[in-house]
Amino acid sequence: MTLADVPEAERISDEGFFELDSRTRRLDGPEPQRRSDPHREVWMRRTRHFVETDPGGCWVAEDETGLVGMATSYRRETLWCLATYAVLPGRQGQGIGKPLMAAAMSHGRGCTRAMLSASSDTRAVRVYHQAGFQLHPQMYLTGTLDRSAIPTVDKVREGTASDFELMDSLDRAARGAGHGPDHELMLSTWRLLVSDTSTGSGYAYLNERGSLALLAASNRRTATRLLWAALADGPDEATISHVTGANQWVLDVGFAARLALHQEGYLALRGMKPPSPYVHNGALL
Ligand SMILES: CC(C)(COP(=O)(O)OP(=O)(O)OC[C@H]1O[C@@H](n2cnc3c(N)ncnc32)[C@H](O)[C@@H]1OP(=O)(O)O)[C@@H](O)C(=O)NCCC(=O)NCCS
C-alpha cells in the first residue's frame, strides 16, 4: 500500500464492514451505518500513519478493476498488530484475503507477540485461527448512562506528551510493547486522561465521539477511576467496547452505570495472555 492508495483502501474497508454489520446485525442492535465524514478522516489519517511507520506491513490486492482488498499492520517493539483487514463484498471467499494476511504477517516475522481485534466474520476468524491466534471473546457495554451512579472522581488530570514515557511503560507491562509513535497520533486526535499517584498510574484516551478508545493502568483501582472519569465526561448514550473476560472490573463499572452487556468479535492473541487491567483499541490495540 502507498499513501496514494489510502482513500481507495478506506472505501474497501467501509464497504466491507458495512456489509458485515448488515449481515451479522443483532435484532436489538443499532441500524448499521456507513462511516461518517469525520470518522472517514480519522480512519485515513490513522492509515497514512501506518503506511509511514510500517510500509512493509501495509498491503493491497488489486486486479483489472482496481483495489479489491487491503490489510494494514505494524510492529511496535516485539509486538505485531493487525489494524485493518478487508476484501470487497462480492469478492470475498475467493482466496483474496488469505495471501493479503500472509503478506501482512511476514512483516511480523521476528516478533514474539501478536495482537488483533477480530470481527465475528466466519472467514476472518478461520484465517486467524489457522495463523495460530487464540480467540478471546469481546464484550460491549452500551446504553443510557445513569449519571446518579457516577462516584466522585479525583486524581485524574488531562495528559500531555510529557506522559508518553510513563504510558509506554504501562503498555509494556500490559501488552509487552509501548505504543511508541501511536501515542503522538492518538494525542493529536483524541483526549488523554492520566492518573498518576503514589499507589498506581494509568491513562485513558477518549475518541472523537467522547467514548473510551484505550485504557491501561497498573492496577484495577486506577483503571476503575479512569473509566468512571471517561464515562462522566462522555455522552449520555455510553459505549464501552472491547472488554475481555480478563477485565471483569469493567463489568463492575458498566453494570453500576446501568449499561447493558453483549458480545461481539474476539481479541486474537499469539504469544501473550489478554492484557489486564486494559481496554484495547480496535486498530491501535
Ligand atoms: C475476512 C476477509 C478479509 C477474508 O478475505 P476473503 O478473501 O474473504 O478470504 P479467503 O477467500 O482468502 O478465505 C479465507 C478462508 O475462509 C474460508 N471461507 C470462504 N468462504 C467462507 C464462508 N462462507 N464461511 C466460512 N469460511 C469460508 C476459505 O475457504 C478460507 O479458508 P481455507 O483456506 O481453510 O479454505 C473478508 O472476508 C472480509 O473482508 N470480511 C468482512 C470484513 C472483516 O470481517 N474483516 C476482518 C476484520 S478483523
Short mmCIF file of C-alpha atoms in Angstrom, two decimals, residues 51 75 141 176 256 268:
data_model
loop_
_atom_site.label_atom_id
_atom_site.label_comp_id
_atom_site.label_asym_id
_atom_site.label_seq_id
_atom_site.Cartn_x
_atom_site.Cartn_y
_atom_site.Cartn_z
CA VAL A 51 1.88 3.34 5.84
CA ARG A 75 5.38 -3.59 14.61
CA LEU A 141 -21.48 -2.34 27.38
CA GLY A 176 4.69 -6.30 26.16
CA ALA A 256 -23.22 0.11 38.18
CA ALA A 268 -6.97 -12.57 18.91
#
